[in-house]
Short mmCIF file of C-alpha atoms and ligand atoms in Angstrom, two decimals:
data_model
loop_
_atom_site.label_atom_id
_atom_site.label_comp_id
_atom_site.label_asym_id
_atom_site.label_seq_id
_atom_site.Cartn_x
_atom_site.Cartn_y
_atom_site.Cartn_z
CA MET W 272 139.60 54.24 100.59
CA VAL W 273 137.75 56.65 102.86
CA LEU W 274 135.36 57.65 100.08
CA VAL W 275 132.02 55.80 100.19
CA VAL W 276 130.30 55.57 96.82
CA SER W 277 126.71 54.34 97.09
CA GLU W 278 125.88 51.05 95.41
CA GLU W 279 123.55 52.69 92.90
CA VAL W 280 126.14 55.27 91.88
CA ARG W 281 128.90 52.66 91.70
CA GLU W 282 126.80 50.40 89.49
CA ALA W 283 125.88 53.28 87.18
CA LEU W 284 129.51 54.34 86.84
CA ASP W 285 130.65 50.78 86.18
CA ALA W 286 127.96 50.35 83.54
CA GLY W 287 128.84 53.64 81.84
CA GLN W 288 125.48 55.19 82.71
CA PRO W 289 125.04 58.93 83.30
CA VAL W 290 125.59 60.20 86.84
CA VAL W 291 125.15 63.76 88.11
CA ALA W 292 126.86 64.99 91.27
CA LEU W 293 124.79 67.35 93.44
CA GLU W 294 126.07 69.73 96.08
CA SER W 295 124.82 69.65 99.67
CA THR W 296 125.73 73.09 101.06
CA ILE W 297 122.81 74.53 99.19
CA ILE W 298 120.59 72.08 101.13
CA ALA W 299 122.12 72.57 104.58
CA HIS W 300 123.07 76.24 104.46
CA GLY W 301 121.59 77.78 101.31
CA LEU W 302 117.89 76.99 101.71
CA PRO W 303 115.51 77.37 104.66
CA ARG W 304 114.02 74.34 106.48
CA PRO W 305 111.77 72.48 105.84
CA ARG W 306 111.79 73.41 102.18
CA ASN W 307 115.41 72.31 101.87
CA LEU W 308 114.69 68.59 102.23
CA ARG W 309 111.84 68.72 99.73
CA VAL W 310 114.13 70.49 97.28
CA ALA W 311 116.91 67.95 97.81
CA LEU W 312 114.50 65.12 96.98
CA GLU W 313 112.98 67.02 94.08
CA LEU W 314 116.40 67.64 92.52
CA GLU W 315 117.25 63.96 92.74
CA THR W 316 113.94 63.11 91.10
CA ALA W 317 114.60 65.61 88.31
CA VAL W 318 117.94 63.94 87.56
CA ARG W 319 116.21 60.54 87.41
CA GLN W 320 113.47 61.85 85.12
CA GLU W 321 116.20 62.80 82.66
CA GLY W 322 117.58 59.27 82.81
CA ALA W 323 120.61 59.85 85.03
CA VAL W 324 121.54 58.74 88.55
CA PRO W 325 121.85 61.50 91.18
CA ALA W 326 124.86 61.50 93.49
CA THR W 327 124.39 64.01 96.27
CA ILE W 328 127.67 64.48 98.11
CA ALA W 329 128.28 65.16 101.81
CA VAL W 330 130.45 64.02 104.72
CA LEU W 331 128.68 62.04 107.45
CA ASP W 332 130.49 61.02 110.64
CA GLY W 333 133.83 61.57 108.97
CA ARG W 334 132.97 59.56 105.84
CA PRO W 335 132.77 61.41 102.52
CA ARG W 336 129.77 59.99 100.68
CA VAL W 337 128.96 60.11 96.98
CA GLY W 338 125.27 59.20 96.71
CA LEU W 339 123.04 59.56 99.77
CA ASP W 340 119.97 57.58 100.76
CA LYS W 341 116.86 59.30 102.07
CA GLU W 342 117.90 59.04 105.71
CA GLN W 343 121.30 60.53 104.94
CA LEU W 344 119.71 63.37 102.97
CA GLU W 345 117.46 64.03 105.97
CA ARG W 346 120.49 64.36 108.20
CA VAL W 347 122.08 66.90 105.86
CA ALA W 348 118.85 68.89 105.71
CA ASN W 349 117.80 68.76 109.34
CA GLU W 350 120.68 67.96 111.66
CA ASP W 351 121.90 70.85 113.77
CA GLY W 352 125.63 71.27 113.66
CA ILE W 353 126.08 70.13 110.06
CA ARG W 354 129.16 72.07 109.05
CA LYS W 355 129.95 73.81 105.80
CA LEU W 356 132.93 72.08 104.23
CA GLY W 357 135.13 73.53 101.54
CA HIS W 358 137.76 71.25 100.05
CA ARG W 359 140.34 72.34 102.63
CA ASP W 360 138.06 71.12 105.41
CA LEU W 361 137.75 67.55 104.11
CA PRO W 362 140.80 66.04 105.86
CA LEU W 363 139.83 67.78 109.10
CA ALA W 364 136.27 66.46 108.89
CA VAL W 365 137.45 62.94 108.02
CA ALA W 366 140.00 62.72 110.81
CA SER W 367 137.66 64.14 113.44
CA GLY W 368 134.56 62.20 112.40
CA ALA W 369 132.62 65.38 111.69
CA SER W 370 129.52 65.74 109.51
CA GLY W 371 129.16 68.49 106.99
CA ALA W 372 127.64 69.64 103.75
CA THR W 373 130.06 70.14 100.87
CA THR W 374 130.45 73.38 98.94
CA VAL W 375 131.12 73.46 95.22
CA SER W 376 134.86 73.06 95.87
CA ALA W 377 134.53 70.01 98.12
CA THR W 378 131.76 68.48 96.01
CA ALA W 379 133.76 68.86 92.80
CA LEU W 380 136.81 67.28 94.40
CA LEU W 381 134.91 64.28 95.79
CA ALA W 382 132.92 63.82 92.57
CA ALA W 383 136.11 63.78 90.51
CA LEU W 384 137.69 61.27 92.92
CA ALA W 385 134.67 59.02 92.47
CA GLY W 386 134.81 59.33 88.68
CA VAL W 387 131.71 61.50 88.30
CA ARG W 388 132.32 64.04 85.53
CA VAL W 389 129.18 66.21 85.61
CA PHE W 390 128.03 68.29 88.53
CA ALA W 391 125.03 70.60 89.00
CA THR W 392 124.64 73.43 91.47
CA GLY W 393 122.93 76.82 91.82
CA GLY W 394 125.60 79.45 91.66
CA LEU W 395 129.34 79.19 92.14
CA GLY W 396 131.22 81.05 94.82
CA GLY W 397 133.61 83.73 93.62
CA VAL W 398 135.24 87.04 94.37
CA HIS W 399 133.34 89.05 96.96
CA ARG W 400 132.82 92.78 96.67
CA GLU W 401 135.34 94.65 98.82
CA TRP W 402 137.87 91.99 97.93
CA THR W 403 140.73 94.47 98.30
CA ALA W 404 139.89 94.80 102.00
CA THR W 405 138.81 91.24 102.85
CA GLN W 406 140.62 89.04 100.29
CA ASP W 407 137.44 86.97 100.27
CA GLU W 408 137.52 84.78 97.17
CA SER W 409 135.70 81.46 97.29
CA ALA W 410 137.91 78.39 97.21
CA ASP W 411 135.55 77.20 94.46
CA LEU W 412 137.58 79.06 91.84
CA GLY W 413 141.00 77.69 92.69
CA LEU W 414 139.70 74.14 92.98
CA LEU W 415 137.95 74.34 89.61
CA ALA W 416 141.25 75.44 88.08
CA ARG W 417 142.70 72.03 88.96
CA THR W 418 139.79 69.61 88.78
CA ARG W 419 138.50 67.96 85.61
CA ILE W 420 134.77 68.31 86.02
CA THR W 421 131.89 69.99 84.22
CA VAL W 422 129.87 72.29 86.46
CA VAL W 423 126.42 73.39 85.38
CA CYS W 424 125.45 76.55 87.25
CA ALA W 425 123.45 79.74 86.82
CA GLY W 426 126.61 81.79 86.90
CA VAL W 427 128.04 83.02 90.18
CA LYS W 428 125.92 84.38 92.97
CA SER W 429 124.97 87.99 92.28
CA ILE W 430 126.02 88.90 95.81
CA LEU W 431 129.57 88.70 94.43
CA ASP W 432 131.74 90.95 92.32
CA VAL W 433 130.78 89.30 89.02
CA PRO W 434 133.32 90.94 86.65
CA ALA W 435 136.15 90.29 89.13
CA THR W 436 135.05 86.66 89.35
CA LEU W 437 134.98 86.32 85.57
CA GLN W 438 138.46 87.81 85.43
CA ARG W 439 139.74 85.37 88.05
CA LEU W 440 138.30 82.45 86.08
CA GLU W 441 140.17 83.70 83.04
CA THR W 442 143.42 84.09 84.98
CA LEU W 443 143.03 80.65 86.51
CA GLY W 444 142.39 79.09 83.11
CA VAL W 445 138.88 77.79 83.75
CA ALA W 446 136.76 77.38 80.60
CA VAL W 447 133.41 79.20 80.68
CA ALA W 448 130.57 78.88 78.16
CA GLY W 449 127.06 80.28 78.19
CA TYR W 450 124.36 77.70 77.49
CA GLY W 451 122.12 79.11 74.77
CA THR W 452 123.28 82.63 75.56
CA ASP W 453 126.20 84.97 75.00
CA ARG W 454 125.51 86.68 78.34
CA PHE W 455 126.92 85.45 81.64
CA PRO W 456 123.86 84.60 83.78
CA GLY W 457 123.34 86.44 87.06
CA PHE W 458 122.09 83.58 89.29
CA TYR W 459 118.74 85.14 90.36
CA LEU W 460 118.79 87.05 87.06
CA SER W 461 119.04 85.67 83.54
CA ASP W 462 121.76 88.17 82.65
CA SER W 463 124.48 89.47 84.95
CA GLY W 464 125.17 92.33 82.55
CA HIS W 465 128.45 90.76 81.43
CA PRO W 466 129.18 88.81 78.23
CA VAL W 467 130.73 85.37 77.80
CA ASP W 468 133.08 84.57 74.93
CA TRP W 469 131.63 81.16 74.08
CA THR W 470 128.13 79.80 73.61
CA LEU W 471 127.08 76.14 73.54
CA GLY W 472 123.66 75.09 72.41
CA THR W 473 123.19 71.36 73.01
CA PRO W 474 124.31 68.71 75.51
CA GLU W 475 126.24 67.05 72.67
CA GLN W 476 128.24 70.23 72.09
CA VAL W 477 129.10 70.37 75.77
CA ALA W 478 130.21 66.73 75.70
CA ASP W 479 132.38 67.50 72.66
CA VAL W 480 134.15 70.23 74.64
CA MET W 481 134.69 67.79 77.51
CA ARG W 482 136.25 65.29 75.13
CA ALA W 483 138.43 68.04 73.63
CA GLN W 484 139.62 68.96 77.12
CA ASP W 485 140.78 65.39 77.63
CA THR W 486 142.32 65.10 74.19
CA LEU W 487 144.30 68.30 74.59
CA ALA W 488 145.60 67.02 77.93
CA GLY W 489 146.30 70.51 79.29
CA PRO W 490 146.05 71.35 82.99
CA GLU W 491 143.26 69.43 84.73
CA SER W 492 140.75 72.26 84.83
CA ALA W 493 136.97 72.41 84.87
CA LEU W 494 134.38 73.45 82.31
CA ILE W 495 131.74 75.86 83.55
CA VAL W 496 128.42 75.66 81.72
CA ALA W 497 126.56 78.82 82.64
CA ASN W 498 122.84 78.17 82.24
CA PRO W 499 120.52 81.14 82.77
CA VAL W 500 117.34 80.98 84.80
CA PRO W 501 114.43 81.48 82.35
CA GLU W 502 113.57 85.18 82.14
CA GLU W 503 109.99 84.60 83.27
CA GLU W 504 111.27 82.96 86.45
CA GLN W 505 114.01 85.43 87.34
CA LEU W 506 113.87 87.80 90.30
CA ASP W 507 112.63 91.28 89.41
CA PRO W 508 115.91 93.09 88.60
CA GLU W 509 114.89 96.27 90.44
CA LEU W 510 113.92 94.40 93.57
CA HIS W 511 117.15 92.46 93.29
CA ALA W 512 119.30 95.60 93.09
CA ARG W 513 117.58 97.26 96.03
CA VAL W 514 117.56 94.31 98.42
CA LEU W 515 121.08 93.29 97.50
CA ALA W 516 122.39 96.74 98.42
CA ASP W 517 120.62 96.47 101.79
CA ALA W 518 121.97 92.96 102.32
CA LEU W 519 125.55 94.05 101.71
CA HIS W 520 125.14 96.90 104.18
CA ALA W 521 123.65 94.57 106.80
CA CYS W 522 126.50 92.11 106.32
CA GLU W 523 129.05 94.82 106.98
CA ALA W 524 127.11 96.39 109.84
CA GLU W 525 126.78 93.04 111.59
CA GLY W 526 130.43 92.19 111.06
CA VAL W 527 129.71 88.90 109.27
CA THR W 528 132.89 87.42 107.79
CA GLY W 529 134.41 84.25 106.33
CA GLN W 530 132.26 81.19 105.67
CA ALA W 531 129.21 82.92 107.13
CA VAL W 532 129.05 85.63 104.46
CA THR W 533 127.41 83.66 101.67
CA PRO W 534 124.65 82.01 103.82
CA PHE W 535 123.98 85.38 105.49
CA LEU W 536 123.45 87.19 102.21
CA LEU W 537 121.35 84.41 100.67
CA ASP W 538 119.13 84.32 103.76
CA TYR W 539 118.80 88.10 103.82
CA LEU W 540 117.59 88.10 100.23
CA VAL W 541 115.01 85.39 100.92
CA ARG W 542 113.60 87.28 103.90
CA HIS W 543 113.50 90.66 102.22
CA THR W 544 112.02 89.61 98.88
CA ASP W 545 109.12 87.72 100.44
CA GLY W 546 110.65 84.49 99.23
CA ALA W 547 110.88 85.62 95.60
CA SER W 548 114.66 85.18 95.60
CA LEU W 549 114.15 81.63 96.84
CA GLU W 550 111.81 80.85 93.94
CA ALA W 551 114.30 82.28 91.42
CA ASN W 552 117.13 80.35 93.09
CA LEU W 553 115.13 77.11 92.87
CA ALA W 554 114.11 77.72 89.27
CA ALA W 555 117.78 78.15 88.41
CA VAL W 556 118.86 75.00 90.25
CA ARG W 557 116.09 72.92 88.69
CA GLY W 558 117.13 73.99 85.21
CA ASN W 559 120.77 73.24 85.97
CA VAL W 560 120.06 69.78 87.32
CA ARG W 561 118.04 68.82 84.25
CA LEU W 562 120.66 70.16 81.87
CA ALA W 563 123.44 68.40 83.79
CA ALA W 564 121.60 65.08 83.42
CA ARG W 565 121.31 65.59 79.68
CA ILE W 566 125.01 66.52 79.44
CA ALA W 567 125.93 63.42 81.46
CA ALA W 568 123.88 61.33 79.04
CA ALA W 569 125.59 62.89 76.00
CA TRP W 570 128.95 62.32 77.69
CA THR W 571 128.34 58.64 78.37
CA ARG W 572 126.92 58.07 74.86
CA GLY W 573 130.40 59.01 73.70
N1 PSU N 1241 124.65 78.29 95.46
C1 PSU N 1241 123.46 78.41 96.09
N2 PSU N 1241 123.43 78.31 97.43
C2 PSU N 1241 124.58 78.06 98.16
C3 PSU N 1241 125.83 77.94 97.50
C4 PSU N 1241 125.80 78.06 96.15
O1 PSU N 1241 122.43 78.60 95.44
O2 PSU N 1241 124.50 77.95 99.37
C5 PSU N 1241 127.10 77.60 98.25
C6 PSU N 1241 127.95 76.70 97.38
O3 PSU N 1241 128.19 75.54 98.11
C7 PSU N 1241 129.23 77.44 97.14
C8 PSU N 1241 129.32 78.19 98.43
O4 PSU N 1241 130.30 76.59 96.90
O5 PSU N 1241 127.99 78.65 98.62
C9 PSU N 1241 130.34 79.29 98.39
O6 PSU N 1241 130.65 79.65 99.69
P1 PSU N 1241 131.95 80.55 99.97
O7 PSU N 1241 131.62 81.88 99.33
O8 PSU N 1241 132.05 80.62 101.48
O9 PSU N 1241 133.10 79.87 99.34
MN1 MN N 1242 134.39 83.22 101.33
#
């Protein structure tokens, strides 16, 4: 088996203890250095405080790893040349001995392979604006349509076409529920301006849905738990609208395409909101990580 599951994660899984998978692209490509390493460690600590074991996922020297030690986390955060790996890139990275951070799609796949059912991230990828011209839709969506995992996120990044992304999730058959809200969260914002059809209010309710997914034995699809950033920690909506418009223009003007689009836009927002978008992003991720740990605990309690 090429997959390396850390001893701590393996023991927790074997003992039926809660484990939360964490994504690494946000560390390597979504957050600025040196803050990114501190955040990576802080998120792992938050999972532990809620009584679960963190399993940050990445590929190092061609080995997909579920559960990283401090040195390995440092490599993801600080090494130049750490790639961004979607699920399609995994075989290429493995065969060539490459190192890379995993996006939601690659993280979800590796977590599911390792038997980790709950996964926390910031915001999912999705359908980009101007999709009709670029056909840019994150591989996150397609992978979640065929992977049995629960993803706790603050919605999809607001740099995307949110209603188109919600529509694609519906078409693909991916379950979506708001956590404590009937509004789909807007990543930096508590409310994207779009509703969700289902609302869950406790970790136990989420775990019940997970069990129902298994009992129904339909297509192996994910459950998205959309957890809003607290309103008092969100980015000012007016600032958000203004800077986002500028960011989208800059992206087009500079001809940024493909994998580079998402990191470019996220970085633009950080620089042009004086770091306020970063704080909102982190507040969202922190909340998601804590909730994911509580869901993992409810899931393992059975
Ligand atoms: N959420 C963040 N920061 C990020 C990402 C999500 O707060 O950097 C990453 C995730 O890894 C997600 C990826 O899977 O962006 C989507 O990239 P793309 O649009 O190229 O599929
Ligand atoms: Mn893309």
